[in-house]
Coordinates of C-alpha atoms in Angstrom, one line a residue:
X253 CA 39.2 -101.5 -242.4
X254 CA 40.7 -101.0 -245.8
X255 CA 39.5 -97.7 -246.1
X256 CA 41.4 -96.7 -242.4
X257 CA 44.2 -97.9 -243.5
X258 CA 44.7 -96.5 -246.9
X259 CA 43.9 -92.9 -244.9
X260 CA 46.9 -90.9 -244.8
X261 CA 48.4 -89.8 -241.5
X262 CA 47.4 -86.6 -240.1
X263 CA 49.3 -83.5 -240.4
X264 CA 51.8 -82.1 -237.2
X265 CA 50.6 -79.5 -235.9
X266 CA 52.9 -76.5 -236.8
X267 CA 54.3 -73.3 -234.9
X268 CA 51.3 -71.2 -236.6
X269 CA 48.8 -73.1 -234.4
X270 CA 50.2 -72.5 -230.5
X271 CA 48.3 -69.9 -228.9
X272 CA 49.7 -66.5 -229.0
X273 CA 52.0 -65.2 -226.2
X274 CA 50.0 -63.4 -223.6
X275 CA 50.7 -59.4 -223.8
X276 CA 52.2 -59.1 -220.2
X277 CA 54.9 -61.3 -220.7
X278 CA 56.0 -59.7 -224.1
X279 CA 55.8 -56.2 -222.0
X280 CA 58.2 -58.0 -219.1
X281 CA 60.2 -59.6 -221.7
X282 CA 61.4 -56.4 -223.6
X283 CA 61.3 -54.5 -220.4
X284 CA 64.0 -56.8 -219.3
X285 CA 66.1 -57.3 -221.8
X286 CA 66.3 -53.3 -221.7
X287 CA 67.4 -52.9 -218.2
X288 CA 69.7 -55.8 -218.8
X289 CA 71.5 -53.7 -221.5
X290 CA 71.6 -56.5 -223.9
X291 CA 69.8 -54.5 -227.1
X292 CA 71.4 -51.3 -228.4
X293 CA 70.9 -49.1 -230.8
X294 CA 67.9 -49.7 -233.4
X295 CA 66.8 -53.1 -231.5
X296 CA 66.6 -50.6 -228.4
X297 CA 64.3 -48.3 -229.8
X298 CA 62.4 -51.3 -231.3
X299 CA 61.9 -52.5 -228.0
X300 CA 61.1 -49.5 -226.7
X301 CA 58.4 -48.6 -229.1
X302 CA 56.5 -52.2 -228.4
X303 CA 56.2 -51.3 -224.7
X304 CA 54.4 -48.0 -225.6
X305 CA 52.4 -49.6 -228.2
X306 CA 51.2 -52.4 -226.2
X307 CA 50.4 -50.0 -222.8
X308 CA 48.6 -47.8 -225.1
X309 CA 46.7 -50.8 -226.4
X310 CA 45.7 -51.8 -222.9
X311 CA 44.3 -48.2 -222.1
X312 CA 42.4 -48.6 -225.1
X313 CA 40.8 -51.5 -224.0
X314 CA 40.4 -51.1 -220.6
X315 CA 37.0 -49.2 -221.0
X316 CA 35.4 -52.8 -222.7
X317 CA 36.6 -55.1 -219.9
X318 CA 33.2 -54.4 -217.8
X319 CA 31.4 -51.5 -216.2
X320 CA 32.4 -53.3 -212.9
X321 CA 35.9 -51.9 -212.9
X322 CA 35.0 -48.3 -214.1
X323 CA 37.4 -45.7 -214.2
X324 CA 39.3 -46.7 -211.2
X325 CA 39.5 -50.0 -212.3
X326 CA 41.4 -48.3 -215.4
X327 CA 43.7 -46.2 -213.1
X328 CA 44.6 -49.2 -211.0
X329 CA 45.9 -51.4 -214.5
X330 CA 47.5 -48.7 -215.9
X331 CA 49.5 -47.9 -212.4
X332 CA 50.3 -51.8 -211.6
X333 CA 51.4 -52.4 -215.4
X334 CA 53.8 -48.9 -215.4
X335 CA 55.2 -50.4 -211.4
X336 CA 56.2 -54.1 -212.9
X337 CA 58.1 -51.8 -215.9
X338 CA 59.8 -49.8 -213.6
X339 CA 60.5 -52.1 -210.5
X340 CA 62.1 -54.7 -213.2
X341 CA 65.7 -53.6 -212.7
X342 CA 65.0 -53.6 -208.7
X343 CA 63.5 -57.1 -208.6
X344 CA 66.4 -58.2 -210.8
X345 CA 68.8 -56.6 -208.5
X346 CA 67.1 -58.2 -205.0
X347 CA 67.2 -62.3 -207.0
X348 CA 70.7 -61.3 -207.6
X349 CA 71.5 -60.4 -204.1
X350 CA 69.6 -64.0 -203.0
X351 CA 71.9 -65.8 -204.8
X352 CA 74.7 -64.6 -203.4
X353 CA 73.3 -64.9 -199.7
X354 CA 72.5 -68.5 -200.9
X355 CA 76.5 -69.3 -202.0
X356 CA 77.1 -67.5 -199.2
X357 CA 75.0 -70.1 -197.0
X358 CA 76.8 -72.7 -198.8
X359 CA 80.6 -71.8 -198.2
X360 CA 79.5 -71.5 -194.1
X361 CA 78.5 -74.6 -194.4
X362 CA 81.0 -76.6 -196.0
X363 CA 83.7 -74.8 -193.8
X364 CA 81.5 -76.3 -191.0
X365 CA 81.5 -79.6 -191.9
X366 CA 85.2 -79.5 -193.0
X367 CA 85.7 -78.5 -189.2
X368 CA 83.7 -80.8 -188.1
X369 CA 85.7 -83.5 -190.1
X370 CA 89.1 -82.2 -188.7
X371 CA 88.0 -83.2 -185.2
X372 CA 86.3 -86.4 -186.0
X373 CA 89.9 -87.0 -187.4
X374 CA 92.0 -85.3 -184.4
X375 CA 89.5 -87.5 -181.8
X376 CA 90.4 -90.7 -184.2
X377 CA 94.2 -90.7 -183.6
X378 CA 93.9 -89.2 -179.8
X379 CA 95.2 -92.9 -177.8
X380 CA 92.4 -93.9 -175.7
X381 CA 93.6 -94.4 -172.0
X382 CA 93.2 -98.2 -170.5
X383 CA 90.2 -99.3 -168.8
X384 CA 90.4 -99.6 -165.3
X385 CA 90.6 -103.6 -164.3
X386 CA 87.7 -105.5 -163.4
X387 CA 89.5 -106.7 -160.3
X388 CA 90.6 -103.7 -158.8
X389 CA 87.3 -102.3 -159.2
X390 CA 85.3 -105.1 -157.8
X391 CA 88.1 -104.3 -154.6
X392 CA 87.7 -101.3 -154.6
X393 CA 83.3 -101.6 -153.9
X394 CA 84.4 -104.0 -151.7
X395 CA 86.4 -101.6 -149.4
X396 CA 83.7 -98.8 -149.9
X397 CA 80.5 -101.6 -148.9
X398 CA 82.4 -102.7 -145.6
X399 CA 83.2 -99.3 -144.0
X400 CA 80.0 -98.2 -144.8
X401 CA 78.6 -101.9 -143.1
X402 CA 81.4 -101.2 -140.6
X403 CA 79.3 -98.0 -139.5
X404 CA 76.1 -99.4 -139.2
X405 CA 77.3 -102.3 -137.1
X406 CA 78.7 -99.6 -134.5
X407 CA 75.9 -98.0 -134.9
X408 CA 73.8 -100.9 -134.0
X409 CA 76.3 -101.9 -131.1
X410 CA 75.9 -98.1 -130.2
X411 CA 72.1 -99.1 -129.6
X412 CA 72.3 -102.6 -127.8
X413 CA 74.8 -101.1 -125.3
X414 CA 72.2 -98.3 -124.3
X415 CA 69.9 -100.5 -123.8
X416 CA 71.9 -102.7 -122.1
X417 CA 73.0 -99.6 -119.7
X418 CA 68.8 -99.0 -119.3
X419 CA 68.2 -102.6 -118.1
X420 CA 71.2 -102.6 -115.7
X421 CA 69.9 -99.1 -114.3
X422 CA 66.2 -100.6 -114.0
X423 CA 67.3 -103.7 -111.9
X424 CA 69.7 -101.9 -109.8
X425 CA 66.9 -99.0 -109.2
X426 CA 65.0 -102.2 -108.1
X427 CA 67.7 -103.9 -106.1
X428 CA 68.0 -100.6 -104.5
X429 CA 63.8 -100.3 -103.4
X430 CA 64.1 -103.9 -102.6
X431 CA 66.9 -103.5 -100.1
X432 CA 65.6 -100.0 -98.5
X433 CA 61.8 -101.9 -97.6
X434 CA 62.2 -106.2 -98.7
X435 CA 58.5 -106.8 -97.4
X436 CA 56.4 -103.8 -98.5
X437 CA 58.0 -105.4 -102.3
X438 CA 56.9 -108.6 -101.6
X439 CA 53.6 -107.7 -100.6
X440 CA 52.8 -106.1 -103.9
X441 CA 54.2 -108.5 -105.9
X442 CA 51.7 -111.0 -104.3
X443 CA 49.0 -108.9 -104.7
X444 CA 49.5 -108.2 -108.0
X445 CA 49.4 -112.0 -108.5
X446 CA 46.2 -112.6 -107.1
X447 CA 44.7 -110.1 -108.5
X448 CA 44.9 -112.2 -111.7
X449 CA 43.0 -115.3 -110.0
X450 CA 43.4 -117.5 -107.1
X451 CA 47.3 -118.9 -106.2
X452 CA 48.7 -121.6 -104.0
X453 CA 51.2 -120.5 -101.4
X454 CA 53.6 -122.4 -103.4
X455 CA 53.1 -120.3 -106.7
X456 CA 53.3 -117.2 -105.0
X457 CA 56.4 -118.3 -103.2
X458 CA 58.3 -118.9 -106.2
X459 CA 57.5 -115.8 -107.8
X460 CA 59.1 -114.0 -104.7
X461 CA 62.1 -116.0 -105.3
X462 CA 62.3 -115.4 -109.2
X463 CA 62.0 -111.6 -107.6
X464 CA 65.0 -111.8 -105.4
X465 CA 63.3 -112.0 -102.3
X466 CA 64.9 -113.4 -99.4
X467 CA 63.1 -116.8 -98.4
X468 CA 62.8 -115.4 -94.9
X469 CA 60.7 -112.1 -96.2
X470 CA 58.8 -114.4 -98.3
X471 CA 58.1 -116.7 -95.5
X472 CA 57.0 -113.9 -93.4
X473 CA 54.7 -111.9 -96.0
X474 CA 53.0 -115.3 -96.9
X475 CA 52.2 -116.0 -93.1
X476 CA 50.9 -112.6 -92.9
X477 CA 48.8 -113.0 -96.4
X478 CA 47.6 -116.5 -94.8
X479 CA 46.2 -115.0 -91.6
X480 CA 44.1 -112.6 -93.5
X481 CA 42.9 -115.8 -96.0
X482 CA 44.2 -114.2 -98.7
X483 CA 45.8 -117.6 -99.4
X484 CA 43.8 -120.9 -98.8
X485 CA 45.3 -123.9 -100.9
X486 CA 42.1 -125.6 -99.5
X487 CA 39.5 -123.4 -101.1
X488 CA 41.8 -123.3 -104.4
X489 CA 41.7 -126.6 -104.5
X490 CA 37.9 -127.1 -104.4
X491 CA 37.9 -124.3 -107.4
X492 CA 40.1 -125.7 -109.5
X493 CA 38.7 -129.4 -109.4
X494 CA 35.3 -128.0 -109.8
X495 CA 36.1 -125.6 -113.1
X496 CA 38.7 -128.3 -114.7
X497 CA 36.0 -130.9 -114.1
X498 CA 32.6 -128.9 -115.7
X499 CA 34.2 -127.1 -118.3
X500 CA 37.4 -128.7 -119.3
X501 CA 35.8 -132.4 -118.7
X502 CA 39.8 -133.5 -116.9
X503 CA 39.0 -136.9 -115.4
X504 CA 39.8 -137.5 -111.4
X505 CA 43.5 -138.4 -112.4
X506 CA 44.5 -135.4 -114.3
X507 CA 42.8 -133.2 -111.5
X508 CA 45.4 -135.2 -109.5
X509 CA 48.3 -134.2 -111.3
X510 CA 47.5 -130.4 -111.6
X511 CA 46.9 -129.5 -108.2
X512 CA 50.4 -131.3 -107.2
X513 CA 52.3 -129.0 -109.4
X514 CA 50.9 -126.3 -108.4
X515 CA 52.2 -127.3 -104.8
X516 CA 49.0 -128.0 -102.8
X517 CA 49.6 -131.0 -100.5
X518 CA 48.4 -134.4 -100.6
X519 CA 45.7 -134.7 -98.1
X520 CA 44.2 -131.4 -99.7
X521 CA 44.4 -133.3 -103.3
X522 CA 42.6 -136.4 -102.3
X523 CA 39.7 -134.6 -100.5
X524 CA 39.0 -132.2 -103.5
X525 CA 39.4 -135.0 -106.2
X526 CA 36.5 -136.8 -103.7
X527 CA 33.8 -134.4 -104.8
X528 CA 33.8 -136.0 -108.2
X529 CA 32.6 -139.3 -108.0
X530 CA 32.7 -142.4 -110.5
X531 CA 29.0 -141.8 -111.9
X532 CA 29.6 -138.7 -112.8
X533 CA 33.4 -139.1 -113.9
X534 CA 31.8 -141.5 -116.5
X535 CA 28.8 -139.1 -117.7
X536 CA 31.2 -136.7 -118.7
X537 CA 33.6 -138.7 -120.1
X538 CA 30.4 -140.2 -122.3
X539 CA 29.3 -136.2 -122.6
X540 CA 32.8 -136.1 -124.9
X541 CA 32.3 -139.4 -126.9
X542 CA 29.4 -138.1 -128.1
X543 CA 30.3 -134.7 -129.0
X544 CA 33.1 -136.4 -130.8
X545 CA 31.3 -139.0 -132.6
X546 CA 29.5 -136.4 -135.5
X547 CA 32.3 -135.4 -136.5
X548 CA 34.3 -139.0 -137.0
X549 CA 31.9 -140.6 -139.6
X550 CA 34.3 -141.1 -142.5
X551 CA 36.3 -142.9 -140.1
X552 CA 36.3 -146.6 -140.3
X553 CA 36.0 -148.7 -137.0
X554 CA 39.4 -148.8 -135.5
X555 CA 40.2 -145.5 -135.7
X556 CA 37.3 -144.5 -134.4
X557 CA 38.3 -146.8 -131.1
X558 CA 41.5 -145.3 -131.3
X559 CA 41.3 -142.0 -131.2
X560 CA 38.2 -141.9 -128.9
X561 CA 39.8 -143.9 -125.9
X562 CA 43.7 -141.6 -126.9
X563 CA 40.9 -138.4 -126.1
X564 CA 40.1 -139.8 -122.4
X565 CA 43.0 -140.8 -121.7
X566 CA 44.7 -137.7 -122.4
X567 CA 41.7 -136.0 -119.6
X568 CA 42.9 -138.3 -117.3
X569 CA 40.2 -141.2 -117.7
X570 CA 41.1 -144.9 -116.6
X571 CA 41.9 -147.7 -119.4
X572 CA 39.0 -149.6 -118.1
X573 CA 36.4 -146.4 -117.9
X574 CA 37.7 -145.4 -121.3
X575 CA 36.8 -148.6 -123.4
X576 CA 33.4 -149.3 -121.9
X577 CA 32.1 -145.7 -122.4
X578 CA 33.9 -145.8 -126.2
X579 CA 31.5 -149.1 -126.2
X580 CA 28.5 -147.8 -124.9
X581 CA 28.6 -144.6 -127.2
X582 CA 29.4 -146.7 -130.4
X583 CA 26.0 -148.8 -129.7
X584 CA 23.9 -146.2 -129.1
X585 CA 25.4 -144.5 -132.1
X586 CA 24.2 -147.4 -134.0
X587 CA 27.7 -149.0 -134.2
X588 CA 28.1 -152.0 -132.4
X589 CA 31.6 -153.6 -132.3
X590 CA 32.9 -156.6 -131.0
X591 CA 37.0 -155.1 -131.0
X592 CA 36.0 -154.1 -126.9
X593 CA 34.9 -157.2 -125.6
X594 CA 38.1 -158.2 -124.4
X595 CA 38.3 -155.2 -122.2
X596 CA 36.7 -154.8 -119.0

């Protein structure tokens, strides 16, 4: 350690040690300071001469560089190194000319932005003009939205009023085939009826008269319809009391009640609700307990009651029938209650 640190310090490293400059720049070098005109006189011809001396000494050596290159490898240095000595002055003259295009560039654009800045500046102290008020604005949609919903409503009362004109033409096109033959009118209207299914002579006498036919013509085509047994309230009745009873399961009451309204007469009524007797009014009113007993097991026992004896009644069963078939059902469903007994 002592020994390293009682070592001097090394020597800098002096000019005489760089690395010589290469021969092509020298040649540039004087060439250019020629053309630039800055030696004259003896340094002229100085410079002069080390051009010659140092193109001679590349033809001199060009031979040794390798057989590769040959002769015309020689012809082709010597004529590149005599075109960078004469195209010096040129190439000096063309940089020259950049520059100038370049401070030209720079002038066009400074005038442009010093335009630009004139206008930002004339746009600055322009007065702006006052907005337009909210208010009259919002008025002024307003207007514009209710002409424009002022057309469409005429338009629409355009539309009902045709229409209105096409239903006043159909019914007094009808009026009209009504009035030239009444009973041929009334006759298809009841046949169109019954094509549907079986009618009373009261139904199809109150669809003449919703029709606007006179109650004279209607009593006249319904005779007529009658004689051919086109209408027989009798036979209706046996239909209806027949298909409400099977497939509907209406009890003897209901029955009742339907063929009234539909204006078959009293005598008629009784002797087609006769057909269905009390055996087999209470089969099928048992037939529905126990199709609606499956589905009621959740229930508890009350509403089970309930809502069986609300069913018959509904059908048209009696109270009495009602509770002792709910009874019945319940035991042989394995739910015997005692909430019936009371009840005959």
């Amino acid at each position: 350690m002592d020994r390293l640190r009682d070592k001097p310090p090394a020597p800098a490293r002096t000019d005489s040690r760089r690395k010589p400059e290469p021969r092509k720049k020298r040649v540039e070098r004087a060439a250019r300071d020629l053309a630039s005109g800055e030696l004259d006189g003896e340094d002229a011809r100085f410079g002069g001469s080390c051009i010659r001396l140092e193109l001679e000494s590349d033809q001199a050596q060009a031979p040794h560089r390798g057989d590769s290159r040959g002769r015309s490898g020689k012809r082709r240095t010597q004529g590149a190194q005599d075109s960078r000595v004469t195209d010096l002055p040129s190439r000096m003259a063309a940089k020259q000319s950049q520059s100038a295009r370049v401070a030209d560039a720079e002038s066009e654009q400074d005038a442009v932005v010093a335009d630009l800045r004139s206008r930002m500046a004339g746009i600055e102290d322009k007065p702006v003009a006052p907005r337009q008020n909210r208010s009259e604005a919002a008025e002024a949609d307003f207007v514009e939205r209710d002409e424009s919903s002022r057309g469409r409503r005429t338009g629409s009362t355009r539309r009902s009023g045709a229409k209105a004109a096409e239903r006043e033409e159909r019914r007094q096109r009808k009026a009209a085939e009504v009035a030239r033959d009444p009973e041929a009118h009334a006759k298809d209207i009841c046949l169109t009826l019954l094509t549907a299914r079986p009618r009373t002579r009261s139904e199809l006498y109150k669809a003449l008269l919703r029709n606007e036919i006179s109650p004279e013509v209607a009593e006249r085509v319904l005779g007529r319809l009658d004689e051919v047994g086109l209408i027989d309230d009798k036979a209706f009745a046996e239909m209806w009391v027949r298909s409400r009873h099977t497939y509907q399961g209406m009890g003897r009451k209901a029955l009742s009640v339907e063929l009234r309204r539909r204006g078959v007469d009293n005598d008629t009524v009784a002797e087609a609700v006769a057909a269905v007797d009390e055996e087999s009014e209470e089969e099928r009113a048992g037939q529905l307990v126990r199709k609606k007993l499956p589905s009621m097991r959740s229930a508890d026992e009350q509403t089970k009651i309930r809502r069986l004896v609300g069913m018959l009644a509904r059908k048209g069963y009696s109270q009495g029938l009602a509770y002792r078939v709910v009874r019945n059902e319940l035991a042989n469903f394995g739910e015997e209650t005692d909430l019936l007994d009371t009840f005959e």
